[in-house]
Amino acid sequence: MKYVVSVEGDQHQIEIEGSTVLMDGRPLELDVRQIGDLPLYSMLLDNESTEVSVEEDGRFRYSVMLAGELYSVSVRPAGTQPAADRSLHLASDNVVRAPMPGLVTAAPVQVGDRVAAGQVLVVLESMKMENPLPAPAEGVVHQVHVAVGDSVEKNQPVVTLKYDQENVAARDDGGE
Amino acid sequence: MKYVVSVEGDQHQIEIEGSTVLMDGRPLELDVRQIGDLPLYSMLLDNESTEVSVEEDGRFRYSVMLAGELYSVSVRPAGTQPAADRSLHLASDNVVRAPMPGLVTAAPVQVGDRVAAGQVLVVLESMKMENPLPAPAEGVVHQVHVAVGDSVEKNQPVVTLKYDQENVAARDDGGE
Amino acid sequence: MAMIRKVLVANRGEVAVRIIRACRELGLRTVAVYSDADRAALHVRLADEAYRVGPAPAGESYLSIANIIDAAVRSEADSVHPGYGFLAENPRFAQACLETGLTFVGPDYETIRLLGDKVEARRFMRAAGVPIVPGSDEHPGKDIVSAAERLGYPLLIKATAGGGGKGMRLVRTPEELGPALELARREAKSAFGDDTVYLERIVQGARHIEFQILGDSYGNVIHLGDRECSIQRRHQKIIEETPSRALTGELRHRMGEVALLAGRSAQYTSAGTVEFLLDGDGNFYFLEVNPRLQVEHAVSEMVTGLDIVKEQLRVAAGRRLRYRQEDIRIRGWAIECRILAEDPYANFAPSTGKVTGVYEPAGPGIRVESGVYDGFEVTPYYDSLISKIVAWGETRGDAIMRMLRALDEFRIAGIKTNIPFCQQLFNSPSFIGGQFDTSFLEQRFSLSTKRRQAQEMVAAVAATYVEHMKRGLRPGGGDAATPGSAWRRVGRVEAVSG
Amino acid sequence: MAMIRKVLVANRGEVAVRIIRACRELGLRTVAVYSDADRAALHVRLADEAYRVGPAPAGESYLSIANIIDAAVRSEADSVHPGYGFLAENPRFAQACLETGLTFVGPDYETIRLLGDKVEARRFMRAAGVPIVPGSDEHPGKDIVSAAERLGYPLLIKATAGGGGKGMRLVRTPEELGPALELARREAKSAFGDDTVYLERIVQGARHIEFQILGDSYGNVIHLGDRECSIQRRHQKIIEETPSRALTGELRHRMGEVALLAGRSAQYTSAGTVEFLLDGDGNFYFLEVNPRLQVEHAVSEMVTGLDIVKEQLRVAAGRRLRYRQEDIRIRGWAIECRILAEDPYANFAPSTGKVTGVYEPAGPGIRVESGVYDGFEVTPYYDSLISKIVAWGETRGDAIMRMLRALDEFRIAGIKTNIPFCQQLFNSPSFIGGQFDTSFLEQRFSLSTKRRQAQEMVAAVAATYVEHMKRGLRPGGGDAATPGSAWRRVGRVEAVSG
């Protein structure tokens, strides 16, 4: 089975066949064990022992934590198109969600406001800290879903923005 | 719901109703949390905090480990008969099973031999130690299921014995 | 003073566990308190008794003096250990314990009031001849804005009832003052139930040096050496060590003497911490005294061999300190790293959720103080500190290498932590060289994004493997549910011990 | 000698993990070896590289010199640490390493041969003026049965290649001799691949006292004090401590001198242990020298602050010992408890299976050396030692209280362990009073079955609760799948962070 894999932007051809992996054509012996039922894998790659945590964050997209470094990897079967992926990525980005549960202690923006990248949309109190939620890019406030005093759950939408296309493109490159 | 509970031979009437337990008529506040999906329970009984491991070993029978002591407890709904339990208990006891996986390094008894309680039926090598498996009570060797050199799995039958009734009774009392 | 037989621990998390352990080792009975968020927390599981003190929000449970005292009465505890945070520095709580006939394991409430009120404490220490940092409190009459002008920017907003960086804010320009005051007051309110704040001048390039002191009711006060806590984020300590690289023997001696002066003049009992700022020229300024057990007390224990919590309990029971200053011998070096439930890749946003798996490091020279376990729920209600790793070594280098080894072994699934951040920190030349001050982390250090070809390749293969398994393709006739078994020959082990 | 950069650890379990940790802390690369039973073992997970050396049975993997050497060559390791057990005391292995150009982290093979052969060692030490226990080896000509008659019963069968109690058997009567010899030889064969045995007279009421020694290639030998290991079952140590309650300062000094004499006369390098028997009258007899790292080395590390494994690696790299005898200072007391996968309620039968959950104790003064984790498979192929708890305290009493605290916290599901047995042991007056010898455990101690009304009531309720839940009865509209949530109000926490 062949895959097109991009790590931090670089593309690789990876083929998995039995316990052999072809990495851009170079054969490697692979032996993997999952630890319990955790997203944690003990890997022997040509006898190099590493333990990696692999978490899916969106279709074809994975966050891989390895030796204290985080790598964002996208994997798609050779032949399929990345387009679907991008559009999905884009859509989800219009909505600013709460990164953690907490209490809304400030919501300074109004529907219709134009906000700059990084401008604070909402302040969440969680774990005794004030956590400002910034706008990911310049745009216009389309909806404000919460009010001061609300307690929100993780991933609950707090504000919906409208972006101009070029910003999205720019951000995507940055985000890769 | 009412239960007849015997611990190490003593009988108790226990009734569970919501978060209240009636222990021989005495009411206690009970709050239990299972730890993960382990057979481990954090119990608050009238605010006394204990952590107990509860493992089922046979119908209505439980082994409870608590503060470094092991208690064998039998629980049956008020009204039901303990008989069923005993017969089950008895049947299983004719067969001497391997308490752990290992390698048979000796099998000194023959079919038809009369063996005394504690007499070695089979020697299993496991974890680099020789582990003699003794007869639980006096009886006659009915079947020998293994031979020297066999590797056996946990709970695999090694010898089947035939007991005289009084021994069984005696052993059961001891076993309570 | 009364005999201590049964101790109520008025706290949660790792420090509650720490205190319960000390009590057990002294043969004392322990009473835990818990909010609805903590019924299955480790401190509840390990205590002899446990009482509910309210719903999840701290204000209605761990900060409720009435509920805690009520639990103490119901449990017939004879004493209360407050830990740190929550009510530890609240003199009304200490007083309530006293009036209920409970021995409070800490200094008496007048001392707590004096020292807990940072402004009061600064006045007292100045009078005692201890150098302090210029602040708005020196001219109480003036309003805070003109005080800011006089001190000059940048400056620091501090909560009068403060501690642990809560309610603390850096202000660079007059424009920032207003909003910063608002945030600081709100944080102070939620952390201490008191939103009074004051301003302090910033000591440029300062290092945070503190001394652990211990006092008894007979006027004996000793110190257990210094600790350096300059590695801070948002005014919250992340890494602490003892001894400090920054002190010469002579300077250490002088600061130690001042720490003892501070302790003695306050007739200090129990464990406390005298905090200083040390500038580049070797001038040091009194910051505050924390009249309680300190988060980082463990590093001092590692090099001295003392158990500070046990000593607190002994002196609270009216016994004399078991040590004189000359008994205190420092062996080796100890460093602490705070493991926080924060995502270093998302601007350190708090990370909550169920811990689905955890493996904490162990072995030689490693001490872990933790409140988490497999299945534990990390909630948004409390501090993000979930665990502390303390590494001891014969030298500072040994301790750092041990810490790196330990951080590398740490596994936790279900929540994000600052571990990757800490790993890079302990690898940074500035930290290894001891070249840092309190501004280091925020001004001269950032999470590296350097490329590592070899690792990127491994990451790529790992992600591909998982995607491959997800698609149910099973090379070697394996089973996608347990990918591990899909590879290689199946050893006799599966056959035997399945 | 060669530089050491990459170390192959020729072992498994907790000791392999221990050695890997020391290597990492020295910045050395590590190579693990594993059998098919251990692919996912902790030592494989923590090493930089890992090589398969054969199927599960030790004889075909961890005991295969050819396979281990092959792995060392393939991995381009420059050195090999053997740990304890397996090939650690096999001179042919040490020699094979040397001939392959690998630095063997241990004494040279002639020394191992001399000391590993218990009979040879006894002859050598007797010549050096060290007192030894009478044995069948003193008249080699005679056959073993007449030797037994001459020594008198009871006596001890020992494997010439022995260690760790393997192949050791107590013989009370002439009738027992034959069968016992058979068992002992079979055990010795499977443990060391050598079934030669000899007989030793029993020293009545003896305590087992040993000294940890360290030597370098320049003739320097020091000792790190004594260890008492009299608490044994089936000749296997279960609890070790330092210092020993049984030694006066004068006796400790004399035995230490003899230990150094033994080490120097053998021109000993690396870490080793000189074992003695001490009788009730203060007479001591040389038992053997273990030319390797000892299971219980950690207690000596806790009181001296040294890292014995790191020192082994340094001297193996040709460096001088970093310590002179006068540098060694003993601080406090340390006790080790071996956690074994054995069922104390089933005559200590080995217990195997998957560890479905484990919580190991931590906190002040507690060091855990372990090879298990949640999901780890305990197999029948190897030693039953899964974990070691070491407790340090300022006094012996403090250390015992800490150990009890730690054992009480230990949680492990999926396998049985000897923890309940150890808890009762540390609570026994004889142990606390230091009144024991090597026969204590088997002759004067047994697992109590004393009744505890209060606990029996709790046990009854617990079992009833589980049965009740099993029947799917759900008071308060709870959910039997997660009984916990069936009780009490559901706190806001579930609502927020579910």
GROMACS .gro file of N, CA and C in nm, chain D residues 207 228 231 241 244-247 333 335 396-397 400 424-437 440 444:
model
   87
 1057ARG      N    1   2.312  -1.460   6.054
 1057ARG     CA    2   2.257  -1.348   5.978
 1057ARG      C    3   2.341  -1.331   5.853
 1078GLU      N    4   2.239  -0.582   5.534
 1078GLU     CA    5   2.188  -0.704   5.596
 1078GLU      C    6   2.078  -0.761   5.508
 1081ILE      N    7   1.652  -1.162   5.569
 1081ILE     CA    8   1.513  -1.197   5.543
 1081ILE      C    9   1.504  -1.266   5.408
 1091GLU      N   10   1.865  -0.430   5.396
 1091GLU     CA   11   1.876  -0.297   5.453
 1091GLU      C   12   2.021  -0.260   5.481
 1094SER      N   13   2.324  -0.252   5.898
 1094SER     CA   14   2.264  -0.364   5.969
 1094SER      C   15   2.251  -0.333   6.117
 1095ARG      N   16   2.136  -0.374   6.174
 1095ARG     CA   17   2.116  -0.357   6.318
 1095ARG      C   18   2.214  -0.443   6.397
 1096ALA      N   19   2.268  -0.548   6.333
 1096ALA     CA   20   2.342  -0.649   6.407
 1096ALA      C   21   2.488  -0.611   6.431
 1097LEU      N   22   2.536  -0.509   6.363
 1097LEU     CA   23   2.679  -0.477   6.372
 1097LEU      C   24   2.708  -0.363   6.468
 1183TRP      N   25   1.912   0.565   5.677
 1183TRP     CA   26   1.888   0.421   5.671
 1183TRP      C   27   1.809   0.392   5.544
 1185ILE      N   28   1.604   0.068   5.322
 1185ILE     CA   29   1.552  -0.069   5.320
 1185ILE      C   30   1.492  -0.098   5.184
 1246ARG      N   31   1.606   0.407   6.113
 1246ARG     CA   32   1.549   0.280   6.066
 1246ARG      C   33   1.398   0.283   6.080
 1247GLY      N   34   1.351   0.341   6.191
 1247GLY     CA   35   1.207   0.352   6.213
 1247GLY      C   36   1.139   0.432   6.103
 1250ILE      N   37   1.117   0.223   5.789
 1250ILE     CA   38   1.014   0.118   5.796
 1250ILE      C   39   0.875   0.179   5.778
 1274GLN      N   40   0.282  -0.755   5.623
 1274GLN     CA   41   0.279  -0.819   5.755
 1274GLN      C   42   0.419  -0.832   5.813
 1275LEU      N   43   0.515  -0.857   5.722
 1275LEU     CA   44   0.654  -0.871   5.765
 1275LEU      C   45   0.705  -0.742   5.828
 1276PHE      N   46   0.681  -0.628   5.760
 1276PHE     CA   47   0.730  -0.500   5.812
 1276PHE      C   48   0.654  -0.458   5.938
 1277ASN      N   49   0.540  -0.522   5.962
 1277ASN     CA   50   0.464  -0.492   6.083
 1277ASN      C   51   0.499  -0.585   6.199
 1278SER      N   52   0.580  -0.689   6.171
 1278SER     CA   53   0.606  -0.788   6.275
 1278SER      C   54   0.707  -0.734   6.377
 1279PRO      N   55   0.678  -0.754   6.506
 1279PRO     CA   56   0.767  -0.705   6.612
 1279PRO      C   57   0.911  -0.752   6.593
 1280SER      N   58   0.929  -0.878   6.550
 1280SER     CA   59   1.066  -0.929   6.533
 1280SER      C   60   1.142  -0.847   6.431
 1281PHE      N   61   1.077  -0.816   6.319
 1281PHE     CA   62   1.148  -0.738   6.218
 1281PHE      C   63   1.176  -0.598   6.269
 1282ILE      N   64   1.072  -0.536   6.326
 1282ILE     CA   65   1.088  -0.399   6.375
 1282ILE      C   66   1.197  -0.393   6.481
 1283GLY      N   67   1.204  -0.499   6.564
 1283GLY     CA   68   1.305  -0.502   6.670
 1283GLY      C   69   1.441  -0.548   6.621
 1284GLY      N   70   1.449  -0.587   6.495
 1284GLY     CA   71   1.577  -0.632   6.440
 1284GLY      C   72   1.616  -0.771   6.488
 1285GLN      N   73   1.518  -0.844   6.544
 1285GLN     CA   74   1.545  -0.977   6.599
 1285GLN      C   75   1.516  -1.084   6.494
 1286PHE      N   76   1.611  -1.111   6.405
 1286PHE     CA   77   1.588  -1.214   6.303
 1286PHE      C   78   1.721  -1.268   6.253
 1287ASP      N   79   1.716  -1.386   6.194
 1287ASP     CA   80   1.831  -1.441   6.125
 1287ASP      C   81   1.782  -1.502   5.994
 1290PHE      N   82   1.454  -1.694   5.999
 1290PHE     CA   83   1.335  -1.629   6.055
 1290PHE      C   84   1.210  -1.651   5.971
 1294ARG      N   85   0.994  -1.888   6.178
 1294ARG     CA   86   0.926  -1.817   6.287
 1294ARG      C   87   0.828  -1.711   6.237
   0.00000   0.00000   0.00000
